[in-house]
Tab-separated table of C-alpha atoms in Angstrom:
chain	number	residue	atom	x	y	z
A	1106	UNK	CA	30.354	-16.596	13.703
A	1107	UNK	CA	28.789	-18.754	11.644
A	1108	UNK	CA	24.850	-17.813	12.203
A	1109	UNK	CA	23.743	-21.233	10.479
A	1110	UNK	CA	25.592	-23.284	13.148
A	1111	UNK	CA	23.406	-22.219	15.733
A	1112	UNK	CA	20.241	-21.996	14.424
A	1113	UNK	CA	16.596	-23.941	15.581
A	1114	UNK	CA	15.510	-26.868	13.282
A	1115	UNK	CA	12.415	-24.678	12.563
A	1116	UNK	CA	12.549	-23.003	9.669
A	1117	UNK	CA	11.037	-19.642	9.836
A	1118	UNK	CA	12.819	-19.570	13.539
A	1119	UNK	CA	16.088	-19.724	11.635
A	1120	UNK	CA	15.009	-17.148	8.831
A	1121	UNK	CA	14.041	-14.950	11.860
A	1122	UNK	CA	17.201	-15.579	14.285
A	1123	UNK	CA	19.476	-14.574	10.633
A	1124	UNK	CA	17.081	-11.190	10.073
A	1125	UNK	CA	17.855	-10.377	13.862
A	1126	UNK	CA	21.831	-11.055	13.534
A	1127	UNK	CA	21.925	-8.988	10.217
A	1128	UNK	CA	19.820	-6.139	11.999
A	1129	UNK	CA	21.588	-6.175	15.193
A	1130	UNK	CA	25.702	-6.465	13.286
A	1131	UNK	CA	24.411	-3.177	11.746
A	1132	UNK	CA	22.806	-1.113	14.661
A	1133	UNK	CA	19.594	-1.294	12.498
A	1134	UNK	CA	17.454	-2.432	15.375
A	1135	UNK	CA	17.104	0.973	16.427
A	1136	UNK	CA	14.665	1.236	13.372
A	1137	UNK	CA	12.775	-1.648	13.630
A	1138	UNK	CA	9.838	-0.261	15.807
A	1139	UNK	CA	6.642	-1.995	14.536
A	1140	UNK	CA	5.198	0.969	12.791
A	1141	UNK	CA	8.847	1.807	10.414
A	1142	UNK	CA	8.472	-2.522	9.908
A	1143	UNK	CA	4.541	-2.475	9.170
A	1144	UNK	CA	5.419	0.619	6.611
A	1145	UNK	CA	8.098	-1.288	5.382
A	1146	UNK	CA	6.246	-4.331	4.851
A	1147	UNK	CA	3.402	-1.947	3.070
A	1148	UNK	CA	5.980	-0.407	1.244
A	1149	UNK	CA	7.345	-3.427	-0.096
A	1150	UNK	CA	4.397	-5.252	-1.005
A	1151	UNK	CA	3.451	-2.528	-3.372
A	1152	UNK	CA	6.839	-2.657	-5.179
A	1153	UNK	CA	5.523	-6.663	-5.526
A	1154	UNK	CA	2.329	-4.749	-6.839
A	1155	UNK	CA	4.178	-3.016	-9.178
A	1156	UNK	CA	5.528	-5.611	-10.965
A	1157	UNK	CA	1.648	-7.097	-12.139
A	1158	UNK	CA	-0.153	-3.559	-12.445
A	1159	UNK	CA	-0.262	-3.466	-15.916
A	1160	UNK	CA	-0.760	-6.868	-16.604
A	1161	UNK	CA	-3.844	-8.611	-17.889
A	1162	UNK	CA	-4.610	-11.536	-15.459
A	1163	UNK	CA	-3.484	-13.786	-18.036
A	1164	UNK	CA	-0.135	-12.280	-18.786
A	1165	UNK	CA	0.306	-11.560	-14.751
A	1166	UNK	CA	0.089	-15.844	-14.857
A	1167	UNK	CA	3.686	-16.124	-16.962
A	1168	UNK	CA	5.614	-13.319	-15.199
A	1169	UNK	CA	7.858	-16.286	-14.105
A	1170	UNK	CA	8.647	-17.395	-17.362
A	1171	UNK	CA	11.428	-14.508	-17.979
A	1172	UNK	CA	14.167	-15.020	-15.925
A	1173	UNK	CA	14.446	-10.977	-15.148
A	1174	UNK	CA	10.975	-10.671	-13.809
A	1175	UNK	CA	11.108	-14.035	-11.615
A	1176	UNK	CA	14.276	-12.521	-10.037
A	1177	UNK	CA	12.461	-9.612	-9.097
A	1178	UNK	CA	9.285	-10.969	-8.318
A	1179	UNK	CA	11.243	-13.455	-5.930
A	1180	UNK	CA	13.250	-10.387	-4.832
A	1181	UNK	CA	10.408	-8.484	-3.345
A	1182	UNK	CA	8.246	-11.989	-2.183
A	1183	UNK	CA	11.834	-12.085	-0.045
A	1184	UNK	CA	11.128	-7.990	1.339
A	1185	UNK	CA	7.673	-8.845	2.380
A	1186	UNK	CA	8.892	-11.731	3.887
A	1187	UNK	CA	12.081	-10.383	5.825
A	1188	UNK	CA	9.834	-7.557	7.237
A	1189	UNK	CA	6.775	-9.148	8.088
A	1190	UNK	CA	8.872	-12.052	10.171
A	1191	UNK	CA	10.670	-8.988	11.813
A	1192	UNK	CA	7.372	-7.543	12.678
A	1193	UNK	CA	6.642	-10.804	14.476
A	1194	UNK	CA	9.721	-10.993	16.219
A	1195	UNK	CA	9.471	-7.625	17.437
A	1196	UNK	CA	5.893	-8.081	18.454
A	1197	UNK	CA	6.322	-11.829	19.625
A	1198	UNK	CA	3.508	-12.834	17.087
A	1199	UNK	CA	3.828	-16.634	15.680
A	1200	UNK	CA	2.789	-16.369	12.567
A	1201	UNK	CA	2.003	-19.625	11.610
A	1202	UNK	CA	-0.120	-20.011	14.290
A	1203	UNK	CA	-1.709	-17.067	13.658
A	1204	UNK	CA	-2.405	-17.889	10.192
A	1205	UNK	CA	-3.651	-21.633	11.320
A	1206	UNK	CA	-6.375	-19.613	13.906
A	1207	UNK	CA	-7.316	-17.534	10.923
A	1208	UNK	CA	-8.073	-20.325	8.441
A	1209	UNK	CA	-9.637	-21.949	11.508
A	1210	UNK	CA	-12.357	-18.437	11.741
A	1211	UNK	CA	-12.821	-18.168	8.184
A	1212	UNK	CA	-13.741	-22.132	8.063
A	1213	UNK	CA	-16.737	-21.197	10.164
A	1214	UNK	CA	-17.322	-17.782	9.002
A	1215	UNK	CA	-17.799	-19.208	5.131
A	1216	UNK	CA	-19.022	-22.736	5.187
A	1217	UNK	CA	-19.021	-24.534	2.207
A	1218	UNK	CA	-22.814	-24.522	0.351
B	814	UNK	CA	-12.326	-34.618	5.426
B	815	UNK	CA	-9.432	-33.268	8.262
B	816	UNK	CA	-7.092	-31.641	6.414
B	817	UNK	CA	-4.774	-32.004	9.207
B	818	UNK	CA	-4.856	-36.002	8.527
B	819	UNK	CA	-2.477	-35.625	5.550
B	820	UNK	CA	-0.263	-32.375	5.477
B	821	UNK	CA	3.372	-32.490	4.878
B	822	UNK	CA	5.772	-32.705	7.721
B	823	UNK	CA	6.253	-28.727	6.582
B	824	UNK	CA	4.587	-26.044	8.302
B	825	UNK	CA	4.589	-23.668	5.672
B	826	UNK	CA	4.067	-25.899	2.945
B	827	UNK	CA	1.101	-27.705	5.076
B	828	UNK	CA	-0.634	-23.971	5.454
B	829	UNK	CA	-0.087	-24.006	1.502
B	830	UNK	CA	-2.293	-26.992	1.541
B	831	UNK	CA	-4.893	-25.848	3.979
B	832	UNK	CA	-5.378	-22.497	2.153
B	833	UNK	CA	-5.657	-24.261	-1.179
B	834	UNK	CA	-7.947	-26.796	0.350
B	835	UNK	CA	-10.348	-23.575	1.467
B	836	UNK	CA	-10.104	-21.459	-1.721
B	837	UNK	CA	-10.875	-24.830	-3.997
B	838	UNK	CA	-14.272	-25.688	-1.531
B	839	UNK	CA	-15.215	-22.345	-2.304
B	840	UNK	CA	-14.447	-22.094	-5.586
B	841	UNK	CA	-12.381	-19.069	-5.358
B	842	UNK	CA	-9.439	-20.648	-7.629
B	843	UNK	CA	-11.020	-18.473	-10.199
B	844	UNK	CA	-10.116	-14.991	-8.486
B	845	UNK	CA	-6.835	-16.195	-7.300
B	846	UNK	CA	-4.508	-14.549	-9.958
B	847	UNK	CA	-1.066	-13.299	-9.258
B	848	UNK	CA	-2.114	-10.197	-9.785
B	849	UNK	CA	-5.025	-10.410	-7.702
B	850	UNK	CA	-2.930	-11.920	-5.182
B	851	UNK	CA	-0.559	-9.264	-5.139
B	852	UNK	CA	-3.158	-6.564	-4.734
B	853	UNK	CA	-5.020	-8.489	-1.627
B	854	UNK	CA	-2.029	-8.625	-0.087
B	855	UNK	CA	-0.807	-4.477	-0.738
B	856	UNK	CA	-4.552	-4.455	0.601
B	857	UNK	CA	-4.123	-5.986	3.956
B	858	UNK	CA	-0.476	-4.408	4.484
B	859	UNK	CA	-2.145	-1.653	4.488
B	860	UNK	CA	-4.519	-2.291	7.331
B	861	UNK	CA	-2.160	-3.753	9.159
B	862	UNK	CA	-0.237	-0.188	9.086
B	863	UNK	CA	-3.377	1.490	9.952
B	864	UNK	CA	-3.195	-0.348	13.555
B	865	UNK	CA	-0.039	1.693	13.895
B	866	UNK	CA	-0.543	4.893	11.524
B	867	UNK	CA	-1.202	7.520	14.496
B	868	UNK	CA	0.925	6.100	17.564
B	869	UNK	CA	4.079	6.783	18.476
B	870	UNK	CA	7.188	4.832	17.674
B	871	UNK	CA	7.007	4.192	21.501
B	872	UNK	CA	3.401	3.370	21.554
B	873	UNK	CA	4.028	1.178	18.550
B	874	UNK	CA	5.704	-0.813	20.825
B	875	UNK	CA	3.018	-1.499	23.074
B	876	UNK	CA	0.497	-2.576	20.824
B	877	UNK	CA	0.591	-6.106	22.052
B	878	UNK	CA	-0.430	-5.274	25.650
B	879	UNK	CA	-4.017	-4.452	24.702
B	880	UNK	CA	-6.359	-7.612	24.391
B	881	UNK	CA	-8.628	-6.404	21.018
B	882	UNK	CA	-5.358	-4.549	19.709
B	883	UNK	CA	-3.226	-8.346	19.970
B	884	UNK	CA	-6.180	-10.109	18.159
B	885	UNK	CA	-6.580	-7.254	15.363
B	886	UNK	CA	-2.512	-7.019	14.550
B	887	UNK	CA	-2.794	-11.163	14.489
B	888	UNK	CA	-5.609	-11.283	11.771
B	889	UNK	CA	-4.059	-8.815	10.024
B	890	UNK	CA	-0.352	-10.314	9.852
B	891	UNK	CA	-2.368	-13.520	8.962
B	892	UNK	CA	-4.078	-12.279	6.227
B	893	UNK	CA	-0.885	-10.746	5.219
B	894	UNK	CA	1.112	-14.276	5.198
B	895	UNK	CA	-1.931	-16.248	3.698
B	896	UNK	CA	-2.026	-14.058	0.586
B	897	UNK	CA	1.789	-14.294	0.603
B	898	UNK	CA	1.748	-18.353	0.640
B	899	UNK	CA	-0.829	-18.047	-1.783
B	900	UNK	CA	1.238	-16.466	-4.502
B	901	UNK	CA	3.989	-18.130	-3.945
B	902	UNK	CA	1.529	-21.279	-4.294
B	903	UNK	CA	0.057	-19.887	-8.008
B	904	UNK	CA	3.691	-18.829	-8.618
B	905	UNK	CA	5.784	-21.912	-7.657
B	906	UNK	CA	8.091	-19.653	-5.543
B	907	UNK	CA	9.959	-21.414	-2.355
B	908	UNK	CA	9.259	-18.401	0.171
B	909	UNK	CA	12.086	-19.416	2.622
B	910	UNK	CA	13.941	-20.373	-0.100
B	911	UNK	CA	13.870	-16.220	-1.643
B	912	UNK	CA	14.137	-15.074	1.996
B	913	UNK	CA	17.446	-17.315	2.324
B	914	UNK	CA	18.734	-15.887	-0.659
B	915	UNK	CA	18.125	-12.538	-0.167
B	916	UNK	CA	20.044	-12.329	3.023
B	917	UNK	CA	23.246	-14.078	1.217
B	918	UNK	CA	22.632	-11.467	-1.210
B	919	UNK	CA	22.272	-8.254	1.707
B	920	UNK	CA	24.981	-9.294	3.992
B	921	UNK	CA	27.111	-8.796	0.493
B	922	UNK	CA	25.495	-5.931	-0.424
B	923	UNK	CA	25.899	-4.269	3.407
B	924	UNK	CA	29.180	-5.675	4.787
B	925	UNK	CA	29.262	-5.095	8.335
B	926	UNK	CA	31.948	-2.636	9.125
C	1156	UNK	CA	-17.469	30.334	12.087
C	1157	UNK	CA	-18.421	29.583	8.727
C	1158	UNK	CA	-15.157	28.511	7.095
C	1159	UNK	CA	-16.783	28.939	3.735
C	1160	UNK	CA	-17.237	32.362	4.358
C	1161	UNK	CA	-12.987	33.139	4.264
C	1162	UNK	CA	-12.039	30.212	1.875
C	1163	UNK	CA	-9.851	31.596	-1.209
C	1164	UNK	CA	-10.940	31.029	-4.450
C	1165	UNK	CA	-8.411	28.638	-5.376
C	1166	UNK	CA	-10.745	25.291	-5.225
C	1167	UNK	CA	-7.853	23.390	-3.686
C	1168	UNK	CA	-6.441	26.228	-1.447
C	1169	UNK	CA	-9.931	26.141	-0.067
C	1170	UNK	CA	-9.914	22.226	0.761
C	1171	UNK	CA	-6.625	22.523	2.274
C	1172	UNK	CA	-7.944	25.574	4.528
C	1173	UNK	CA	-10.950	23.593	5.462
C	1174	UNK	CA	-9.242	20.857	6.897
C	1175	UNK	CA	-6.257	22.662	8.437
C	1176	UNK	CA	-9.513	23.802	10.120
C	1177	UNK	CA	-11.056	20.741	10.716
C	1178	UNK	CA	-7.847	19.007	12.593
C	1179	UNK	CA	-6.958	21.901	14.579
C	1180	UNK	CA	-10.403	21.986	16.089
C	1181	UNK	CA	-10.042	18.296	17.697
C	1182	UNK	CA	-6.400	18.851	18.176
C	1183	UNK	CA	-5.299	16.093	15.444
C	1184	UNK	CA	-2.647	18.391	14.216
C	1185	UNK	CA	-0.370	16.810	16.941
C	1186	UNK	CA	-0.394	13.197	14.682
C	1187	UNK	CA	-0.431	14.777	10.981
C	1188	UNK	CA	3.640	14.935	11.104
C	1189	UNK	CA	4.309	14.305	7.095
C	1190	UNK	CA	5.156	10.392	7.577
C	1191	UNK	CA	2.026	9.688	9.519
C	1192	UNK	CA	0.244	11.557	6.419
C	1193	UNK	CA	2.144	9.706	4.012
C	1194	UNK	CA	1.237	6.401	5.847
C	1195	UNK	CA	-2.782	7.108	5.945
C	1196	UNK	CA	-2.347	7.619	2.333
C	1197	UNK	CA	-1.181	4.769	1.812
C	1198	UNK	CA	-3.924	2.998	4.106
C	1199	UNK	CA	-6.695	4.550	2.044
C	1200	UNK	CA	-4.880	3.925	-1.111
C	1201	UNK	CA	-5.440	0.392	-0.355
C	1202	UNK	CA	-8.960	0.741	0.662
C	1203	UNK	CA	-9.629	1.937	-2.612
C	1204	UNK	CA	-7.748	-0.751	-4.376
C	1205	UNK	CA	-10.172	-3.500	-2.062
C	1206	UNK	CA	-13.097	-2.246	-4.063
C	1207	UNK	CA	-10.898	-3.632	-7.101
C	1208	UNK	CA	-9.252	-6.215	-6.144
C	1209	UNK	CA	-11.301	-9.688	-7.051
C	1210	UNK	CA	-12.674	-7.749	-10.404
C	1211	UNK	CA	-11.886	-8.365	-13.715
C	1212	UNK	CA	-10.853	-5.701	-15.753
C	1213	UNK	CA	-14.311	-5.228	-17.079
C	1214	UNK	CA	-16.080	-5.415	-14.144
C	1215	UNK	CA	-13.935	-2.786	-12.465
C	1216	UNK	CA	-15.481	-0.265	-15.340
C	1217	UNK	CA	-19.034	-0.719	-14.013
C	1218	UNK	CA	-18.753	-0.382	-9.895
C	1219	UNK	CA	-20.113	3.393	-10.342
C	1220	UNK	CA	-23.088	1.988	-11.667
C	1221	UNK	CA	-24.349	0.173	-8.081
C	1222	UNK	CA	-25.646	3.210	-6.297
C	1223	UNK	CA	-23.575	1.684	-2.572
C	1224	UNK	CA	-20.364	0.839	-5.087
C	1225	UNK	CA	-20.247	4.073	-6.002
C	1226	UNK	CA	-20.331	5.553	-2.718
C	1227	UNK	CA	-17.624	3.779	-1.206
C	1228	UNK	CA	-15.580	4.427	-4.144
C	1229	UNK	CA	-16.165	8.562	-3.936
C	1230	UNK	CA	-15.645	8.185	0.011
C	1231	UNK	CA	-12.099	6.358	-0.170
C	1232	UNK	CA	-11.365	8.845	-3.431
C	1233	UNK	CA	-12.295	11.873	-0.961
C	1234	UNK	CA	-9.697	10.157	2.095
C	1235	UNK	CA	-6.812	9.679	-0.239
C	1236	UNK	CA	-7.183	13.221	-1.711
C	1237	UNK	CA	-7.666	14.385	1.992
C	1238	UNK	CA	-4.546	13.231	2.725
C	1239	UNK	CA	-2.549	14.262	-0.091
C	1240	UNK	CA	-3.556	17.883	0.289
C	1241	UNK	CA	-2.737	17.750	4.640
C	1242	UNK	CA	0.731	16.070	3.206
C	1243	UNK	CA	1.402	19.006	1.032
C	1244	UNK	CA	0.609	21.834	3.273
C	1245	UNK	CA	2.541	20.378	5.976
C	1246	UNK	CA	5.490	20.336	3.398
C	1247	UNK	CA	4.340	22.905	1.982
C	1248	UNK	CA	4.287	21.776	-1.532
C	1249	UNK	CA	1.942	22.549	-4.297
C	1250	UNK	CA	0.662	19.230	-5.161
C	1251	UNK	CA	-0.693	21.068	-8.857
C	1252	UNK	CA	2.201	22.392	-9.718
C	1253	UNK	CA	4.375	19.593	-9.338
C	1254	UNK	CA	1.772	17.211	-11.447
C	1255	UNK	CA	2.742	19.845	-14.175
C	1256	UNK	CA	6.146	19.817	-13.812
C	1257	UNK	CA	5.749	16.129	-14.352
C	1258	UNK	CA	4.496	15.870	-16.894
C	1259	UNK	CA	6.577	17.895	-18.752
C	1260	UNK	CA	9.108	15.766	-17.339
C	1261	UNK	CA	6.893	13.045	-18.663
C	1262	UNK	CA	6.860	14.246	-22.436
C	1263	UNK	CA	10.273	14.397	-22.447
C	1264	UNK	CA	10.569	11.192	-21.243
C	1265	UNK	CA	7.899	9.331	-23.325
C	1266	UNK	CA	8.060	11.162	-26.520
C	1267	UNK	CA	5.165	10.263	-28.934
C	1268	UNK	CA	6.327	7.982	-31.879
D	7	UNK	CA	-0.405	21.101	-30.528
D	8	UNK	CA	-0.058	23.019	-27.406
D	9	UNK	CA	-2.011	21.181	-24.796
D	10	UNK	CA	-2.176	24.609	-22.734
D	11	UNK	CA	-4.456	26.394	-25.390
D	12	UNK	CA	-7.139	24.366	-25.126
D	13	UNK	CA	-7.414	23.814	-21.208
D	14	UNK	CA	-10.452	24.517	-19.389
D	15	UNK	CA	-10.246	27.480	-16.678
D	16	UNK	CA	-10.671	25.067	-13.811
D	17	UNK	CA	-7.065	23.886	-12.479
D	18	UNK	CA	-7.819	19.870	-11.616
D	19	UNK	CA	-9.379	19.538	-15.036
D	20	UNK	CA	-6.851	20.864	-17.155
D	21	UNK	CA	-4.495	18.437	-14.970
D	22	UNK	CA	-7.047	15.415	-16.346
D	23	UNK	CA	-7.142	16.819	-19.948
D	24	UNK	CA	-3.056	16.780	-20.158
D	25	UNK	CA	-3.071	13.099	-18.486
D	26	UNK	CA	-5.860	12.635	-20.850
D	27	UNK	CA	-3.783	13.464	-23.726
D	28	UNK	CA	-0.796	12.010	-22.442
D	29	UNK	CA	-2.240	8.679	-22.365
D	30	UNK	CA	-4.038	8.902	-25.733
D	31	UNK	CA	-1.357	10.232	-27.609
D	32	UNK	CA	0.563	6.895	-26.052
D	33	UNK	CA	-1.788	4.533	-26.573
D	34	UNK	CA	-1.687	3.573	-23.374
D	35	UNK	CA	-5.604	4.105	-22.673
D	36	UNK	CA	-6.064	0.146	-22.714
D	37	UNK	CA	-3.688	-0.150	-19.658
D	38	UNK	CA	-6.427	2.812	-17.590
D	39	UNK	CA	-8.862	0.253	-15.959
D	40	UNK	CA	-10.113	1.463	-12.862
D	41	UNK	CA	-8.344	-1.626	-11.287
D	42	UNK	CA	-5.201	-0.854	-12.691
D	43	UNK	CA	-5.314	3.030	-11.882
D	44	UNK	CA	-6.417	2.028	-7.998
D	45	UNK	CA	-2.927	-0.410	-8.338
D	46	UNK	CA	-0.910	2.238	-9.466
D	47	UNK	CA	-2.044	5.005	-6.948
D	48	UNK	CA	-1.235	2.389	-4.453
D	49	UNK	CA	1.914	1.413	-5.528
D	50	UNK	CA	2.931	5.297	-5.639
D	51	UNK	CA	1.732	6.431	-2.053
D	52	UNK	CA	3.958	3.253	-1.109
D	53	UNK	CA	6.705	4.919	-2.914
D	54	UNK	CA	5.731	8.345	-0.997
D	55	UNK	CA	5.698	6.368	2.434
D	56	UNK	CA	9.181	4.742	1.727
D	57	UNK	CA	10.694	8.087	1.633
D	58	UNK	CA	9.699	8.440	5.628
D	59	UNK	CA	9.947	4.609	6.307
D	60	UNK	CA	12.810	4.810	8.429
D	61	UNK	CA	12.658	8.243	9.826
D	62	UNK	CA	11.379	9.676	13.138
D	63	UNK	CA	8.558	12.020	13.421
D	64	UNK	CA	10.824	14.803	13.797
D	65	UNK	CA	12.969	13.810	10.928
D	66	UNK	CA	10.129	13.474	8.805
D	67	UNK	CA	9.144	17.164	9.168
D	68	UNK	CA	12.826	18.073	7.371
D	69	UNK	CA	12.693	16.199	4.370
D	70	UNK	CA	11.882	19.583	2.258
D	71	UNK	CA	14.928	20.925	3.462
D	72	UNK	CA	17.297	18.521	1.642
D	73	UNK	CA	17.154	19.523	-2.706
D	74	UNK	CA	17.471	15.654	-3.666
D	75	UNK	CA	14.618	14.622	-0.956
D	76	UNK	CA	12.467	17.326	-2.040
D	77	UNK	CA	12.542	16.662	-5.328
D	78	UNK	CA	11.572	12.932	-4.772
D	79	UNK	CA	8.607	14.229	-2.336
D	80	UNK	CA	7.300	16.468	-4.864
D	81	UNK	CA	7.786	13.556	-7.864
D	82	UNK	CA	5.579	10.875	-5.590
D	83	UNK	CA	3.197	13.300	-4.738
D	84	UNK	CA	2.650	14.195	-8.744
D	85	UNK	CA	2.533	10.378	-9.323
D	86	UNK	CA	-0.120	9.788	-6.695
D	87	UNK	CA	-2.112	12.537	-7.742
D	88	UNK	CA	-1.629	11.858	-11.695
D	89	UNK	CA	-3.298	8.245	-11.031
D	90	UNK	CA	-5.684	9.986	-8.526
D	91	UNK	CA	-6.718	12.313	-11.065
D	92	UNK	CA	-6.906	9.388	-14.205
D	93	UNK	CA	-9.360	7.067	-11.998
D	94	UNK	CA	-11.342	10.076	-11.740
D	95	UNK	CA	-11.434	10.587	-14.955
D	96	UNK	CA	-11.966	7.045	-15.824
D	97	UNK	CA	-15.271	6.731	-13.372
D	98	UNK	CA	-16.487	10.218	-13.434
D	99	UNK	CA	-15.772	11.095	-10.206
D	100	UNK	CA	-15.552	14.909	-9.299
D	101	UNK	CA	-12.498	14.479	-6.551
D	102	UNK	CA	-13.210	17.991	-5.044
D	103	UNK	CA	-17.115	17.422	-4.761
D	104	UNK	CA	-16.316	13.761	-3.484
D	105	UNK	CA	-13.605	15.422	-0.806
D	106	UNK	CA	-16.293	18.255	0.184
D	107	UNK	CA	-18.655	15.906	0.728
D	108	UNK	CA	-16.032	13.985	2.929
D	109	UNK	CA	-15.739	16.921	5.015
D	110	UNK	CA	-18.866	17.407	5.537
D	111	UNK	CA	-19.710	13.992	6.652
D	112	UNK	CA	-16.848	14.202	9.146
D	113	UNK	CA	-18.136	17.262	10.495
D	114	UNK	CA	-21.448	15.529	11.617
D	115	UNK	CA	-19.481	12.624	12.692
D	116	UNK	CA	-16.866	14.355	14.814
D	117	UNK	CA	-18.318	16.807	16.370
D	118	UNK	CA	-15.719	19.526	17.909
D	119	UNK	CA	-16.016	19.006	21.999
């Protein structure tokens, strides 16, 4: 099966509905309670740490210049990524909207001077 | 000014816009480094798996049924995506794009058997 | 009972015997299984990072010297070491003795030029 | 020069003076900002947690029991506590004082039932 014939016209839907099919062909789902995903996703996004924790914050502005470090710093973008959207699916949170209600608080709860 | 007037047909990228829309008003550019970025994000991964750091994986589950419980696992993936789009933003990474290509790359790396 | 009164002299021994104490007197021992522990490191890992995480470099040498700064620094210092030590009595590792063994390792490894 | 001469009585310090050395001897001193150490003792209990990620509670109570997976336990708990110990050092914090202190405090705040 072919997942991308079948997937929605939105995008993250589709990034979720291939995370699922991958999980699921592999009997993985039996792992992905929310706690092992919101670890995972912690997990991950320190290895993304890891790449700029040395770094001045001038040098952590040109990591993308080598082409080894973009790779892995689009690499592990990708892990927080795959695991936060399969926190949401597991949950049944929207993330977009939940990030549109958030910018929505924070544009009351620090108005521009 | 409505932001909403003029952002792209693309959810993500249009959440881009709204969240470099708030940080310019503020003038928060200045703290928004990669590496910064990075460590805000660790940061809120890591309250997001405090929600879940004591339960059960079966009370993990369940997290969602609980009104305050909902709204605090919502911020907190928000907070998690909107210092995700931002680095990708200071970065000039495609998010769905490095998700995409990571799953190519996994369902090499772990055929199913 | 005064736990002070039957702590060994070992300075970390006693920690780890005052809050072996501390949990099994509210009956927490039930959640410190070694992957909770590991998790609420983690958590106040990146509670002490949040003190960080806007600062520049040189800034982040001076947050002992505001009286409140300094507080919340020593309290998220105290939870992270809190955890480590519950972590390594429930696996019963020496958390002392394997920093020395790593850094042996370490020299080895890195050897002065 | 043999590091172990020289080291005060008291255990944690002669842990600091080795890192101390370590570091000096490396020139790596200019990398030790408080922000970065807070990064790095971050990015290590994520390292710690990964090792559990996927495992139940009951599995995680084994995980000493396997040579390779102890040895990986006991190297991420020397890493977290090395970059414990060098942010200490760094802001003249006393991490057993700051963790008595901690205890303490709890004790007023949860009082046993």
């Amino acid at each position: 099966m072919d997942v991308t014939d079948s997937v929605p016209p939105d995008q993250i839907a589709a990034l979720q509905h291939r995370l699922a099919e991958f999980a699921a062909a592999r009997d993985w789902e039996q792992f992905h309670t929310p706690k092992n995903l919101a670890a995972a996703l912690t997990v991950e996004a320190g290895e993304l740490l890891e790449i700029f924790q040395w770094l001045t914050p001038e040098l952590s502005l040109t990591v993308m210049e080598d082409a080894e470090s973009a790779e892995r710093v689009e690499d592990e973008i990708a892990d927080v990524l795959a695991y936060l959207l399969q926190l949401c699916t597991v949950l049944g949170v929207d993330p977009l909207a939940a990030l549109a209600a958030k910018i929505d608080r924070n544009e009351e709860r620090f108005p521009v001077r």
